[in-house]
PDB file of C-alpha atoms in Angstrom:
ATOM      1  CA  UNK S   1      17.414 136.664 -12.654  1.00 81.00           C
ATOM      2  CA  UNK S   2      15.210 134.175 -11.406  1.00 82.00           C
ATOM      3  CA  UNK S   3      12.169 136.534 -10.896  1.00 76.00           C
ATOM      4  CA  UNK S   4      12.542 138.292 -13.983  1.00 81.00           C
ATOM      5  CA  UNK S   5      13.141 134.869 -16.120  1.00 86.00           C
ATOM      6  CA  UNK S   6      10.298 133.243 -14.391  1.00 81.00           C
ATOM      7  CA  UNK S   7      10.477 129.645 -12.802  1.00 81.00           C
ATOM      8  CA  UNK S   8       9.690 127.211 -15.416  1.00 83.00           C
ATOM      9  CA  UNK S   9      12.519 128.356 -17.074  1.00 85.00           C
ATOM     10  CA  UNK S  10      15.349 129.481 -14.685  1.00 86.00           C
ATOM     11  CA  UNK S  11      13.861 126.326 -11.951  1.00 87.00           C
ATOM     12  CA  UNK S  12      17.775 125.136 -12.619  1.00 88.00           C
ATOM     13  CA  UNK S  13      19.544 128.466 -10.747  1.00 91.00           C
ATOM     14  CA  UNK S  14      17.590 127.624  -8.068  1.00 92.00           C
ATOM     15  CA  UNK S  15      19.401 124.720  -6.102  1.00 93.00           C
ATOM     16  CA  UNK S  16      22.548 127.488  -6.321  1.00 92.00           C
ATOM     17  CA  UNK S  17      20.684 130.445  -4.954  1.00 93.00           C
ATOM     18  CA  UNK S  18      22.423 131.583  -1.625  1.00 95.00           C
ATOM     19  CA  UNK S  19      20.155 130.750   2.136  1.00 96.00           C
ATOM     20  CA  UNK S  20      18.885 134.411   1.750  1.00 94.00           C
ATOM     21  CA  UNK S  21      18.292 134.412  -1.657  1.00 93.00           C
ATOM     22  CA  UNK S  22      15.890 131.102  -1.407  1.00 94.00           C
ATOM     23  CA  UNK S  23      14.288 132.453   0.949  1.00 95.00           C
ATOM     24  CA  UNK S  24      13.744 135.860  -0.776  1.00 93.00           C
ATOM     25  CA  UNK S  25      12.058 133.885  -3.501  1.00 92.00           C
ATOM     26  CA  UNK S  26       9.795 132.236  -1.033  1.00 94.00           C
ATOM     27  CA  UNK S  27       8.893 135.511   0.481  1.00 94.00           C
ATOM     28  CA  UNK S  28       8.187 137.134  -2.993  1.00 91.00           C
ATOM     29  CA  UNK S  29       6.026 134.073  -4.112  1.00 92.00           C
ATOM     30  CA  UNK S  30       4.333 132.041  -1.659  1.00 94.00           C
ATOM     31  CA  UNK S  31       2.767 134.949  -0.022  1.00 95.00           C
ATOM     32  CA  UNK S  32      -0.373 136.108  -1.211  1.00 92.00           C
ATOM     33  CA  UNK S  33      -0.418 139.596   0.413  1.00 88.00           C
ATOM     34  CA  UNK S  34      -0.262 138.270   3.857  1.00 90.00           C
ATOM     35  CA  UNK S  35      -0.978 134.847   3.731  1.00 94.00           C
ATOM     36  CA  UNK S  36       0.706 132.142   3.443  1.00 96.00           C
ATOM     37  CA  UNK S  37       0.446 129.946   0.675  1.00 96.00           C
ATOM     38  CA  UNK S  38       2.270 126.309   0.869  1.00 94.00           C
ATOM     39  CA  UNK S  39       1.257 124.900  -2.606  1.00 93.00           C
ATOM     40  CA  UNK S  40       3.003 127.647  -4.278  1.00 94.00           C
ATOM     41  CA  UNK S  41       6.114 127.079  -1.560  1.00 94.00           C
ATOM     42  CA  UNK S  42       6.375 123.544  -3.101  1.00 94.00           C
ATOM     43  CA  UNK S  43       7.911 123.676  -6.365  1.00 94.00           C
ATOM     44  CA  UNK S  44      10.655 125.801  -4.862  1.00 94.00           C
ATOM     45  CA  UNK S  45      11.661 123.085  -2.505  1.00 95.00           C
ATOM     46  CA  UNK S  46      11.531 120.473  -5.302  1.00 94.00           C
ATOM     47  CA  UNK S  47      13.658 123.001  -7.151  1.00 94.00           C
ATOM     48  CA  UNK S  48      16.191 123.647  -4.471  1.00 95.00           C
ATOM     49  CA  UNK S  49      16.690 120.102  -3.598  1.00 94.00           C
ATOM     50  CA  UNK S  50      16.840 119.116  -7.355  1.00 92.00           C
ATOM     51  CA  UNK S  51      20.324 117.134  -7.588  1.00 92.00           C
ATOM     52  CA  UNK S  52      21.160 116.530  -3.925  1.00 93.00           C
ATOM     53  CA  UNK S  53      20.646 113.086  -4.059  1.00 91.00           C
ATOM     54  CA  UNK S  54      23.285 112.131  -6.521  1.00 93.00           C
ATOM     55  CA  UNK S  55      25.819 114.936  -5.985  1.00 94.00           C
ATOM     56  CA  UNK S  56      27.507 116.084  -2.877  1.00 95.00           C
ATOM     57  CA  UNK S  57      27.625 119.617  -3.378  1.00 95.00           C
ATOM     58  CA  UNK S  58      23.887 119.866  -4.048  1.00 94.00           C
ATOM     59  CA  UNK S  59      23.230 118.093  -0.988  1.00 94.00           C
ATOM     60  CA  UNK S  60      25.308 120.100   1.217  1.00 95.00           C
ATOM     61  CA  UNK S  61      23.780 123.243  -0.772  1.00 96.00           C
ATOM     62  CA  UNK S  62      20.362 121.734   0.476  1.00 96.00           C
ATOM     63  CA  UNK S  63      20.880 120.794   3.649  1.00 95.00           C
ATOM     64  CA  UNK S  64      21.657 124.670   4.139  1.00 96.00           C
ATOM     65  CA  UNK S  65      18.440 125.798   2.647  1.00 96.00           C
ATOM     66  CA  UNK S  66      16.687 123.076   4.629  1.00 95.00           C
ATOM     67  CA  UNK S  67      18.005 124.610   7.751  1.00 93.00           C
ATOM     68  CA  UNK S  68      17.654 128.675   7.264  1.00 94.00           C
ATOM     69  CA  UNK S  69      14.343 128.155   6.019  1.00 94.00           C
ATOM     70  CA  UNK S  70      12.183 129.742   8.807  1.00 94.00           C
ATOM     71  CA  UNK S  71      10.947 127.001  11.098  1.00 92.00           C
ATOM     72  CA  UNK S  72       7.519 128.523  10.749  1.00 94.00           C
ATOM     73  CA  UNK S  73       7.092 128.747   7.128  1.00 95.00           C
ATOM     74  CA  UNK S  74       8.455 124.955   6.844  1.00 95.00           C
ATOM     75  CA  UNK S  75       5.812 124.359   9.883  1.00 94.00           C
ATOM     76  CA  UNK S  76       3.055 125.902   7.761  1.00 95.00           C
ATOM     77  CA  UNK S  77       4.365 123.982   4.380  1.00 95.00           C
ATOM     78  CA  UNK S  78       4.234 120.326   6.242  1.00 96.00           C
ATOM     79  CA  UNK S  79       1.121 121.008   8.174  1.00 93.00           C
ATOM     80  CA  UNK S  80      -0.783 121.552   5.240  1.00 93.00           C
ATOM     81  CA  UNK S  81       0.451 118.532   3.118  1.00 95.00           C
ATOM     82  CA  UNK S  82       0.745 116.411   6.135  1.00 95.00           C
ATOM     83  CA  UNK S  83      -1.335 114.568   8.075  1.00 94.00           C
ATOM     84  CA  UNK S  84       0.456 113.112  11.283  1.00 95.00           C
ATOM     85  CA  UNK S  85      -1.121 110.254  13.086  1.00 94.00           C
ATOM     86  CA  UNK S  86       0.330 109.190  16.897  1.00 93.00           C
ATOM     87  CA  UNK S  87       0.899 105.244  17.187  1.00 93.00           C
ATOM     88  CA  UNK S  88       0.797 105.919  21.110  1.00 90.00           C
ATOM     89  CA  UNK S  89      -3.019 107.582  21.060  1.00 91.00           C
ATOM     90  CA  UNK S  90      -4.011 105.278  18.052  1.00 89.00           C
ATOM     91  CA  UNK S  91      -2.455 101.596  16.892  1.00 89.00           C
ATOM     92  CA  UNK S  92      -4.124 101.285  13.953  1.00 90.00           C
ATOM     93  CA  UNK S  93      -4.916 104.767  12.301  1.00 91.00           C
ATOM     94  CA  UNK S  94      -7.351 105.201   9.426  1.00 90.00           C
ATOM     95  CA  UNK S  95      -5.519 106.427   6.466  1.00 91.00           C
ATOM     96  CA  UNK S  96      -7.084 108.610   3.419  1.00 89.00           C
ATOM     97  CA  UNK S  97      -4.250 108.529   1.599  1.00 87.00           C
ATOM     98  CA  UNK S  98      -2.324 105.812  -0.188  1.00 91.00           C
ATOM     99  CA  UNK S  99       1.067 107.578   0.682  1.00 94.00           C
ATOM    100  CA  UNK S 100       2.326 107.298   3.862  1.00 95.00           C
ATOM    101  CA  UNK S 101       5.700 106.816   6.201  1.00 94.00           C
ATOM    102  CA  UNK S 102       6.140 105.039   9.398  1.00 94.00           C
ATOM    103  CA  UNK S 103       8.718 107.172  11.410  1.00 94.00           C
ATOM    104  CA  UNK S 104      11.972 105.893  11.839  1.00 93.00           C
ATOM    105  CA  UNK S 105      11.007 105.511  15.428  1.00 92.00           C
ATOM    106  CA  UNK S 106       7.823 103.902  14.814  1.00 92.00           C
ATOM    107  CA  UNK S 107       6.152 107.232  17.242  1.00 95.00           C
ATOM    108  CA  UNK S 108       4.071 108.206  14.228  1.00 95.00           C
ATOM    109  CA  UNK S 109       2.224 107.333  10.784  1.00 95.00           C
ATOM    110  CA  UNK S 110       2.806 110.327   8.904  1.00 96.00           C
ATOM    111  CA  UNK S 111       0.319 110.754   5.911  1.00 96.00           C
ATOM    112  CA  UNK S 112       0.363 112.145   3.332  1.00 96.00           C
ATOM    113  CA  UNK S 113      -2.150 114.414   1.477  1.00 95.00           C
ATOM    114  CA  UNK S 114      -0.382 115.684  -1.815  1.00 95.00           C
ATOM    115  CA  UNK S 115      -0.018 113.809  -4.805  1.00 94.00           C
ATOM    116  CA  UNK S 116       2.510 113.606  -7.826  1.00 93.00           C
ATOM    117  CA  UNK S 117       5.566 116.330  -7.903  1.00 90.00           C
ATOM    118  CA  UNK S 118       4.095 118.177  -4.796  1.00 93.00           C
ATOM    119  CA  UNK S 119       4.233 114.347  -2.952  1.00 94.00           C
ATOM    120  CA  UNK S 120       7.565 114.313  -3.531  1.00 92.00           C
ATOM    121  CA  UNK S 121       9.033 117.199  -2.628  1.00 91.00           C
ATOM    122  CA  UNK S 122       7.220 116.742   0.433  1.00 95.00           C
ATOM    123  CA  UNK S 123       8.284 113.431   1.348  1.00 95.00           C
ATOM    124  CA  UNK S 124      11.848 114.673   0.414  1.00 94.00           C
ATOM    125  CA  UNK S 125      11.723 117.290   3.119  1.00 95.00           C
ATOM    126  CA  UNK S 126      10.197 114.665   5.569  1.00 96.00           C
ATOM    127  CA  UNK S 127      13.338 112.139   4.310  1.00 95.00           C
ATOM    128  CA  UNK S 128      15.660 114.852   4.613  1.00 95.00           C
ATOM    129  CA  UNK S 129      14.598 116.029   8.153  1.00 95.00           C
ATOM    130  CA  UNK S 130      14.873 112.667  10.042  1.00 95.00           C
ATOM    131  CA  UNK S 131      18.363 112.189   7.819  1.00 94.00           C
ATOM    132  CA  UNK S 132      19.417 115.114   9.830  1.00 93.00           C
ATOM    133  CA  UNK S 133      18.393 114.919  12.848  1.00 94.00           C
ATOM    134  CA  UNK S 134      15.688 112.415  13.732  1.00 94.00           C
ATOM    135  CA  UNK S 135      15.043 113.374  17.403  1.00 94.00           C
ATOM    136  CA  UNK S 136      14.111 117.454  16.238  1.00 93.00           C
ATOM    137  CA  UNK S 137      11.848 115.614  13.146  1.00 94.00           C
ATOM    138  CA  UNK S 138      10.280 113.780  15.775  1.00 94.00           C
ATOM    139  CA  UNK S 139       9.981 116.856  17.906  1.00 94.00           C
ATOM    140  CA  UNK S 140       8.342 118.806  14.623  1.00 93.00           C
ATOM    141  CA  UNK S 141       6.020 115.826  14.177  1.00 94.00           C
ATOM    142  CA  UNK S 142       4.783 116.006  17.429  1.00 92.00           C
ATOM    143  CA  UNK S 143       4.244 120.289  17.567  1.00 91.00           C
ATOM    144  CA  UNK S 144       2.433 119.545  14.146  1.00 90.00           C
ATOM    145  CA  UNK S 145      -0.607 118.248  15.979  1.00 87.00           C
ATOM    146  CA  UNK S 146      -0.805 121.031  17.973  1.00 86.00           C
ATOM    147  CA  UNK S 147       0.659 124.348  16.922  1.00 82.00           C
ATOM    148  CA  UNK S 148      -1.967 127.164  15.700  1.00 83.00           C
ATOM    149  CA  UNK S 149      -1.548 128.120  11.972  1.00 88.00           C
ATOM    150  CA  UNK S 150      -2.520 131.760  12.837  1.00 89.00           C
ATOM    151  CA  UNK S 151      -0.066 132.141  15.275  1.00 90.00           C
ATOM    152  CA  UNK S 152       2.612 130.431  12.938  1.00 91.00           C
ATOM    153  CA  UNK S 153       1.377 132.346  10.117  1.00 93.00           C
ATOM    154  CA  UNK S 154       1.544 135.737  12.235  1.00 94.00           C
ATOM    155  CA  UNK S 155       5.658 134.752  13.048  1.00 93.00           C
ATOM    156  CA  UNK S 156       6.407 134.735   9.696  1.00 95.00           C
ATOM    157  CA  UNK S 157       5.128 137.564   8.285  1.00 94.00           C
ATOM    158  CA  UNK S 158       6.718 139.194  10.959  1.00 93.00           C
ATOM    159  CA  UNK S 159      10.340 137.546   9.228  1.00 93.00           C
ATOM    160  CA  UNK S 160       9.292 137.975   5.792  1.00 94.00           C
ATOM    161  CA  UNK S 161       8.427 141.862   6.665  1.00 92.00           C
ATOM    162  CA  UNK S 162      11.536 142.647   8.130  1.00 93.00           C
ATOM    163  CA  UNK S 163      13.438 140.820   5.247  1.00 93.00           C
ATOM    164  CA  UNK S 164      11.586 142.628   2.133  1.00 92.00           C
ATOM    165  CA  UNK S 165      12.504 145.760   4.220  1.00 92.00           C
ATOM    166  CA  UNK S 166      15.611 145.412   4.433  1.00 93.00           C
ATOM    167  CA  UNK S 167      15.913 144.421   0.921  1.00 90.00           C
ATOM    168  CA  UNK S 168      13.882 147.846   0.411  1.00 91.00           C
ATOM    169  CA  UNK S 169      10.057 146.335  -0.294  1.00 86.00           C
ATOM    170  CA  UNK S 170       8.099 148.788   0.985  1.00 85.00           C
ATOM    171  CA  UNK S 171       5.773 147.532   3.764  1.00 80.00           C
ATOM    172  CA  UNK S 172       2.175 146.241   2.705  1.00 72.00           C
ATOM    173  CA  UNK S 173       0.341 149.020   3.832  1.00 74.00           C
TER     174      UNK S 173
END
């Protein structure tokens, strides 16, 4: 319903989509062939966590999406919207951006590099992540700095292929 309604106006079913059905959505649009796109991941997280602050179920509803979302595609949203700066390499970090977050546990400066709806959906994720578990959002932080987009890219096609198959997408090719 979703798909065939179109976003803007069916943006509302998407914080009760199912796991697998949010992240069927992701795989139809923020792929371009086989690429990864984050900016177009981004208003489907704002969507899906639309509500979660003010009622329970929404939250909990969240927190599930947050979690089955495939490590690498969330890797691939944050590294591109992110910029993460280490306190222990540098003290006093130059900044670009007028948005940023100390880390709870003051490892990181954590910048970052979107603006207006896309800043917030992005610094909900961040929020929600150390809310969860602040010792694996410190761990992502870290592996931010460091992991290859090609290789993280590569991972996730290899999900989102095997999902649109067994939904019956035929393969690219």
């Amino acid at each position: 319903v979703i798909r065939d309604v179109g976003f803007q106006d069916a943006a509302g079913l998407v914080p009760l989509a199912s796991v697998g059905q949010f992240k069927t959505l992701l795989d139809l649009d923020a792929w371009a062939g086989d690429h990864f796109e984050p900016a177009k991941a981004l208003p489907w997280l704002r969507a899906a966590r639309a509500g979660s602050l003010t009622d329970p179920k929404a939250a909990s509803r969240w927190a599930a999406k947050l979690t089955g979302i495939d490590r690498e595609v969330l890797y691939l949203t944050l590294r591109e919207t992110l910029r993460v700066h280490d306190l222990e390499q540098d003290e006093d970090p130059e900044l670009e951006s007028t948005h940023f977050l100390r880390t709870p546990e003051n490892k990181f400066v954590v910048e970052f590099l979107v603006e207006g709806a896309e800043y917030s959906a992005v610094r909900g994720v961040v929020d929600d992540l150390y809310a969860e578990d602040p010792f694996a959002a410190s761990r992502l932080m870290s592996s931010l700095r460091f992991e290859l987009p090609s290789e993280l890219e590569e991972t996730a096609l290899r999900w989102r292929a095997g999902r649109l198959a067994d939904l019956g997408y035929p393969p690219l090719e």
